[in-house]
């Protein structure tokens, strides 16, 4: 009796039939082959040949196979909420590679432009899909490189590298008590104790016979830049006058003044 149809049927359950997925491969007797495509990674399939004639449909034995797996597919999506010491980084696991995601998150570094899990990492759950990680306790005014990562039984894969720079704060500066005061001179100074995460481009002393002196409106003495202590002897002062003095420090956030001292 003539074979009017033959082919392959397959499914994820044993003993598939032509009511499941089928691939028709001609008619008549003889061998035939077909390459199955677009299968799910890491999935078990059952497949068997079938043939149809006037008497009905018959099947060959059911054979099982499991497709292979690979590393996950992951994106580094976005960076938001950047502050002086924190940032939120979003990642997206597009595919688990056919094997369960056992670890995912964000890895980051200030020196490695393509950070890995051997650098600092922040785990953020398991599984596929979008996730966010809040990075905290970051350094002021520092550029960080970040990548999303995902791990399955085949290894770890990374998204593209992105970067952000944390914010800065005004400097912190104190004034030292004036000393060695004479009729026309005094030793004044101060100390920049924190740079706020940005370079101190100038520090020094401003002074005048007017309260709350500033570097824009009153006298100033530039005494360097950066962190640390500094001092200076003011000379050619007017005898019997009260002078107001305070230290200042300037970074990218502006100029900060310390408390005012008088002598």
C-alpha positions as a LaTeX table, in Angstrom:
\begin{tabular}{lrrr}
\hline
Residue & $x$ (\AA) & $y$ (\AA) & $z$ (\AA) \\
\hline
Unk1 & 0.00 & 0.00 & 0.00 \\
Unk2 & 1.43 & 3.36 & $-0.99$ \\
Unk3 & 2.91 & 5.59 & 1.75 \\
Unk4 & 1.12 & 8.89 & 1.17 \\
Unk5 & 2.98 & 10.83 & 3.89 \\
Unk6 & 6.00 & 10.33 & 6.08 \\
Unk7 & 8.09 & 12.47 & 8.39 \\
Unk8 & 9.13 & 13.29 & 11.92 \\
Unk9 & 6.97 & 14.30 & 14.88 \\
Unk10 & 8.36 & 15.62 & 18.15 \\
Unk11 & 7.39 & 17.11 & 21.48 \\
Unk12 & 8.71 & 17.62 & 25.01 \\
Unk13 & 6.66 & 14.66 & 26.20 \\
Unk14 & 7.28 & 10.98 & 25.36 \\
Unk15 & 5.68 & 9.28 & 22.36 \\
Unk16 & 4.82 & 12.31 & 20.22 \\
Unk17 & 2.21 & 11.99 & 17.48 \\
Unk18 & 1.37 & 13.92 & 14.35 \\
Unk19 & $-1.03$ & 15.92 & 16.53 \\
Unk20 & 2.12 & 17.45 & 18.07 \\
Unk21 & 4.74 & 19.21 & 15.95 \\
Unk22 & 5.44 & 17.34 & 12.75 \\
Unk23 & 7.75 & 17.71 & 9.79 \\
Unk24 & 6.55 & 16.10 & 6.57 \\
Unk25 & 9.36 & 14.52 & 4.52 \\
Unk26 & 7.75 & 13.28 & 1.33 \\
Unk27 & 6.09 & 9.97 & 0.45 \\
Unk28 & 7.01 & 6.38 & $-0.30$ \\
Unk29 & 9.50 & 4.04 & 1.30 \\
Unk30 & 13.18 & 4.72 & 2.10 \\
Unk31 & 15.28 & 6.85 & 4.40 \\
Unk32 & 14.80 & 10.50 & 5.17 \\
Unk33 & 16.41 & 13.05 & 7.49 \\
Unk34 & 15.64 & 16.50 & 8.80 \\
Unk35 & 17.48 & 19.05 & 10.91 \\
Unk36 & 15.27 & 20.41 & 13.67 \\
Unk37 & 15.89 & 24.10 & 14.37 \\
Unk38 & 14.66 & 26.85 & 16.71 \\
Unk39 & 14.67 & 24.43 & 19.62 \\
Unk40 & 14.81 & 25.59 & 23.22 \\
Unk41 & 18.24 & 25.40 & 24.84 \\
Unk42 & 18.63 & 22.87 & 27.62 \\
Unk43 & 15.32 & 21.17 & 26.84 \\
Unk44 & 14.55 & 17.47 & 26.43 \\
Unk45 & 12.74 & 16.48 & 23.23 \\
Unk46 & 11.14 & 13.20 & 22.19 \\
Unk47 & 11.13 & 12.40 & 18.49 \\
Unk48 & 9.90 & 9.57 & 16.30 \\
Unk49 & 9.30 & 8.89 & 12.63 \\
Unk50 & 5.85 & 8.32 & 11.27 \\
Unk51 & 4.33 & 6.99 & 8.03 \\
Unk52 & 0.78 & 7.11 & 6.71 \\
Unk53 & $-0.94$ & 4.84 & 4.21 \\
Unk54 & $-4.52$ & 3.84 & 3.54 \\
Unk55 & $-4.53$ & 1.68 & 6.67 \\
Unk56 & $-3.59$ & 4.51 & 9.05 \\
Unk57 & $-0.55$ & 6.03 & 10.78 \\
Unk58 & 2.29 & 4.10 & 12.33 \\
Unk59 & 5.24 & 5.37 & 14.37 \\
Unk60 & 8.83 & 4.36 & 14.95 \\
Unk61 & 10.32 & 4.08 & 18.40 \\
Unk62 & 10.45 & 7.24 & 20.52 \\
Unk63 & 13.97 & 8.60 & 21.01 \\
Unk64 & 14.89 & 11.38 & 23.44 \\
Unk65 & 17.65 & 14.00 & 23.23 \\
Unk66 & 18.49 & 17.15 & 25.22 \\
Unk67 & 19.68 & 20.31 & 23.54 \\
Unk68 & 22.84 & 21.97 & 24.75 \\
Unk69 & 23.22 & 25.06 & 26.94 \\
Unk70 & 25.43 & 28.14 & 26.81 \\
Unk71 & 26.29 & 31.12 & 29.00 \\
Unk72 & 23.56 & 33.69 & 29.68 \\
Unk73 & 22.87 & 36.75 & 27.57 \\
Unk74 & 22.94 & 39.94 & 29.65 \\
Unk75 & 22.73 & 43.72 & 29.16 \\
Unk76 & 23.85 & 46.60 & 31.37 \\
Unk77 & 20.74 & 48.73 & 30.93 \\
Unk78 & 20.99 & 52.05 & 32.76 \\
Unk79 & 22.56 & 54.04 & 35.60 \\
Unk80 & 20.32 & 56.33 & 37.65 \\
Unk81 & 20.11 & 58.08 & 41.03 \\
Unk82 & 23.79 & 58.95 & 41.14 \\
Unk83 & 24.67 & 60.78 & 44.37 \\
Unk84 & 27.90 & 61.56 & 46.19 \\
Unk85 & 28.15 & 58.01 & 47.56 \\
Unk86 & 25.61 & 55.83 & 45.73 \\
Unk87 & 24.06 & 54.89 & 42.37 \\
Unk88 & 21.40 & 52.55 & 41.00 \\
Unk89 & 22.41 & 50.26 & 38.13 \\
Unk90 & 19.90 & 48.24 & 36.08 \\
Unk91 & 20.68 & 45.00 & 34.27 \\
Unk92 & 18.63 & 42.69 & 32.09 \\
Unk93 & 19.10 & 38.93 & 31.69 \\
Unk94 & 17.81 & 38.34 & 28.16 \\
Unk95 & 18.39 & 34.57 & 28.17 \\
Unk96 & 19.49 & 32.04 & 30.76 \\
Unk97 & 21.37 & 30.05 & 28.11 \\
Unk98 & 19.25 & 27.00 & 28.78 \\
Unk99 & 20.52 & 26.59 & 32.35 \\
Unk100 & 19.30 & 28.17 & 35.58 \\
Unk101 & 20.78 & 31.53 & 36.55 \\
Unk102 & 22.46 & 30.91 & 39.89 \\
Unk103 & 23.89 & 34.41 & 40.39 \\
Unk104 & 23.37 & 37.81 & 38.83 \\
Unk105 & 24.18 & 41.37 & 39.74 \\
Unk106 & 26.54 & 44.26 & 39.10 \\
Unk107 & 30.34 & 44.24 & 39.26 \\
Unk108 & 32.25 & 47.49 & 39.48 \\
Unk109 & 35.73 & 49.00 & 39.74 \\
Unk110 & 37.53 & 52.35 & 39.72 \\
Unk111 & 40.57 & 50.97 & 37.88 \\
Unk112 & 39.30 & 48.20 & 35.61 \\
Unk113 & 37.26 & 49.56 & 32.70 \\
Unk114 & 35.79 & 46.09 & 32.14 \\
Unk115 & 35.13 & 44.90 & 35.69 \\
Unk116 & 34.51 & 41.24 & 36.49 \\
Unk117 & 33.23 & 39.34 & 39.49 \\
Unk118 & 36.84 & 39.27 & 40.70 \\
Unk119 & 36.47 & 43.01 & 41.33 \\
Unk120 & 33.78 & 44.34 & 43.67 \\
Unk121 & 30.37 & 42.82 & 42.95 \\
Unk122 & 26.83 & 43.32 & 44.23 \\
Unk123 & 24.65 & 40.18 & 43.80 \\
Unk124 & 21.00 & 40.94 & 42.99 \\
Unk125 & 18.98 & 37.72 & 42.89 \\
Unk126 & 18.64 & 34.94 & 40.34 \\
Unk127 & 16.65 & 34.17 & 37.19 \\
Unk128 & 16.03 & 36.05 & 33.96 \\
Unk129 & 14.57 & 39.51 & 33.44 \\
Unk130 & 15.25 & 43.07 & 34.56 \\
Unk131 & 16.86 & 43.75 & 37.94 \\
Unk132 & 18.31 & 46.75 & 39.77 \\
Unk133 & 21.18 & 47.00 & 42.22 \\
Unk134 & 21.83 & 49.90 & 44.60 \\
Unk135 & 25.55 & 50.51 & 44.94 \\
Unk136 & 26.38 & 52.25 & 48.23 \\
Unk137 & 29.37 & 53.45 & 50.24 \\
Unk138 & 31.05 & 54.81 & 47.11 \\
Unk139 & 33.85 & 57.37 & 47.14 \\
Unk140 & 33.12 & 61.05 & 46.52 \\
Unk141 & 33.95 & 62.45 & 43.11 \\
Unk142 & 35.10 & 59.10 & 41.73 \\
Unk143 & 34.52 & 57.49 & 38.33 \\
Unk144 & 33.22 & 53.92 & 38.52 \\
Unk145 & 33.04 & 51.35 & 35.73 \\
Unk146 & 30.11 & 48.93 & 35.99 \\
Unk147 & 28.81 & 45.84 & 34.18 \\
Unk148 & 25.85 & 43.57 & 34.76 \\
Unk149 & 26.73 & 39.89 & 35.06 \\
Unk150 & 24.90 & 36.57 & 35.13 \\
Unk151 & 26.14 & 33.08 & 35.97 \\
Unk152 & 24.80 & 29.63 & 35.06 \\
Unk153 & 26.37 & 26.17 & 34.96 \\
Unk154 & 28.26 & 27.12 & 31.79 \\
Unk155 & 29.96 & 30.17 & 33.27 \\
Unk156 & 29.57 & 33.92 & 33.71 \\
Unk157 & 28.65 & 36.41 & 31.02 \\
Unk158 & 28.79 & 40.22 & 31.20 \\
Unk159 & 26.89 & 43.14 & 29.73 \\
Unk160 & 28.60 & 46.14 & 28.18 \\
Unk161 & 30.71 & 48.37 & 30.41 \\
Unk162 & 29.29 & 51.73 & 31.46 \\
Unk163 & 30.61 & 54.43 & 33.77 \\
Unk164 & 29.41 & 57.15 & 36.10 \\
Unk165 & 31.04 & 59.68 & 38.42 \\
Unk166 & 29.81 & 60.26 & 41.94 \\
Unk167 & 29.09 & 63.79 & 43.09 \\
Unk168 & 31.27 & 66.05 & 45.18 \\
Unk169 & 30.76 & 68.21 & 48.27 \\
Unk170 & 32.16 & 71.56 & 49.39 \\
Unk171 & 35.49 & 71.36 & 51.15 \\
Unk172 & 35.80 & 71.35 & 54.94 \\
Unk173 & 38.19 & 73.92 & 56.39 \\
Unk174 & 39.03 & 75.20 & 59.87 \\
Unk175 & 40.82 & 78.34 & 61.10 \\
Unk176 & 43.63 & 78.21 & 63.61 \\
Unk177 & 43.57 & 80.67 & 66.50 \\
Unk178 & 45.69 & 83.71 & 65.57 \\
Unk179 & 49.01 & 83.86 & 67.42 \\
Unk180 & 52.06 & 86.06 & 67.91 \\
Unk181 & 49.92 & 89.18 & 67.66 \\
Unk182 & 51.88 & 92.45 & 67.75 \\
Unk183 & 50.97 & 96.05 & 67.05 \\
Unk184 & 51.18 & 95.50 & 63.30 \\
Unk185 & 51.37 & 91.74 & 62.64 \\
Unk186 & 49.85 & 88.36 & 63.50 \\
Unk187 & 50.33 & 84.72 & 62.52 \\
Unk188 & 47.16 & 83.23 & 61.08 \\
Unk189 & 46.42 & 79.91 & 59.45 \\
Unk190 & 44.04 & 77.07 & 58.89 \\
Unk191 & 43.64 & 73.51 & 57.68 \\
Unk192 & 41.70 & 71.85 & 54.88 \\
Unk193 & 40.47 & 68.62 & 56.50 \\
Unk194 & 38.29 & 67.27 & 53.66 \\
Unk195 & 38.36 & 67.97 & 49.94 \\
Unk196 & 34.72 & 66.94 & 49.36 \\
Unk197 & 35.79 & 64.53 & 46.62 \\
Unk198 & 37.19 & 67.24 & 44.34 \\
Unk199 & 40.66 & 68.77 & 44.09 \\
Unk200 & 41.31 & 71.78 & 46.28 \\
Unk201 & 42.46 & 74.31 & 43.70 \\
Unk202 & 43.18 & 77.08 & 46.21 \\
Unk203 & 43.31 & 77.62 & 49.95 \\
Unk204 & 44.37 & 80.48 & 52.15 \\
Unk205 & 43.30 & 83.27 & 54.49 \\
Unk206 & 40.95 & 86.18 & 53.97 \\
Unk207 & 40.83 & 89.06 & 56.46 \\
Unk208 & 39.72 & 92.62 & 57.02 \\
Unk209 & 38.49 & 95.03 & 59.66 \\
Unk210 & 34.98 & 94.15 & 58.47 \\
Unk211 & 33.20 & 91.07 & 59.84 \\
Unk212 & 32.90 & 87.88 & 57.76 \\
Unk213 & 35.56 & 88.60 & 55.13 \\
Unk214 & 35.40 & 86.83 & 51.77 \\
Unk215 & 37.89 & 86.33 & 48.97 \\
Unk216 & 35.79 & 88.46 & 46.62 \\
Unk217 & 35.32 & 91.57 & 48.75 \\
Unk218 & 38.17 & 91.66 & 51.24 \\
Unk219 & 41.88 & 90.94 & 51.57 \\
Unk220 & 43.16 & 87.46 & 50.96 \\
Unk221 & 46.42 & 85.56 & 51.02 \\
Unk222 & 46.66 & 82.48 & 48.78 \\
Unk223 & 48.63 & 79.79 & 50.59 \\
Unk224 & 48.56 & 76.85 & 48.21 \\
Unk225 & 46.16 & 74.09 & 47.27 \\
Unk226 & 45.19 & 70.60 & 48.37 \\
Unk227 & 44.59 & 69.20 & 51.84 \\
Unk228 & 46.55 & 70.04 & 54.97 \\
Unk229 & 47.59 & 72.89 & 57.26 \\
Unk230 & 48.90 & 76.29 & 56.25 \\
Unk231 & 49.94 & 79.48 & 58.04 \\
Unk232 & 51.05 & 83.00 & 57.25 \\
Unk233 & 52.30 & 86.07 & 59.09 \\
Unk234 & 50.19 & 89.12 & 58.29 \\
Unk235 & 52.23 & 92.31 & 58.38 \\
Unk236 & 51.69 & 96.04 & 57.91 \\
Unk237 & 48.53 & 95.92 & 60.01 \\
Unk238 & 47.16 & 99.07 & 61.61 \\
Unk239 & 47.82 & 99.30 & 65.38 \\
Unk240 & 44.74 & 99.22 & 67.58 \\
Unk241 & 42.41 & 97.82 & 64.90 \\
Unk242 & 40.27 & 94.72 & 65.28 \\
Unk243 & 40.80 & 92.30 & 62.43 \\
Unk244 & 38.48 & 89.50 & 61.34 \\
Unk245 & 40.15 & 86.48 & 59.78 \\
Unk246 & 39.07 & 83.10 & 58.45 \\
Unk247 & 40.47 & 80.32 & 56.32 \\
Unk248 & 38.97 & 79.35 & 52.98 \\
Unk249 & 39.24 & 76.47 & 50.50 \\
Unk250 & 37.99 & 76.23 & 46.92 \\
Unk251 & 37.03 & 73.13 & 44.93 \\
Unk252 & 34.68 & 72.52 & 42.00 \\
Unk253 & 31.69 & 73.00 & 44.31 \\
Unk254 & 32.79 & 76.53 & 45.20 \\
Unk255 & 34.54 & 78.24 & 48.10 \\
Unk256 & 34.03 & 77.19 & 51.71 \\
Unk257 & 34.87 & 79.36 & 54.71 \\
Unk258 & 35.64 & 78.36 & 58.26 \\
Unk259 & 34.58 & 80.12 & 61.45 \\
Unk260 & 35.71 & 83.71 & 61.95 \\
Unk261 & 38.41 & 84.64 & 64.50 \\
Unk262 & 39.26 & 88.15 & 65.66 \\
Unk263 & 42.41 & 89.71 & 67.01 \\
\hline
\end{tabular}
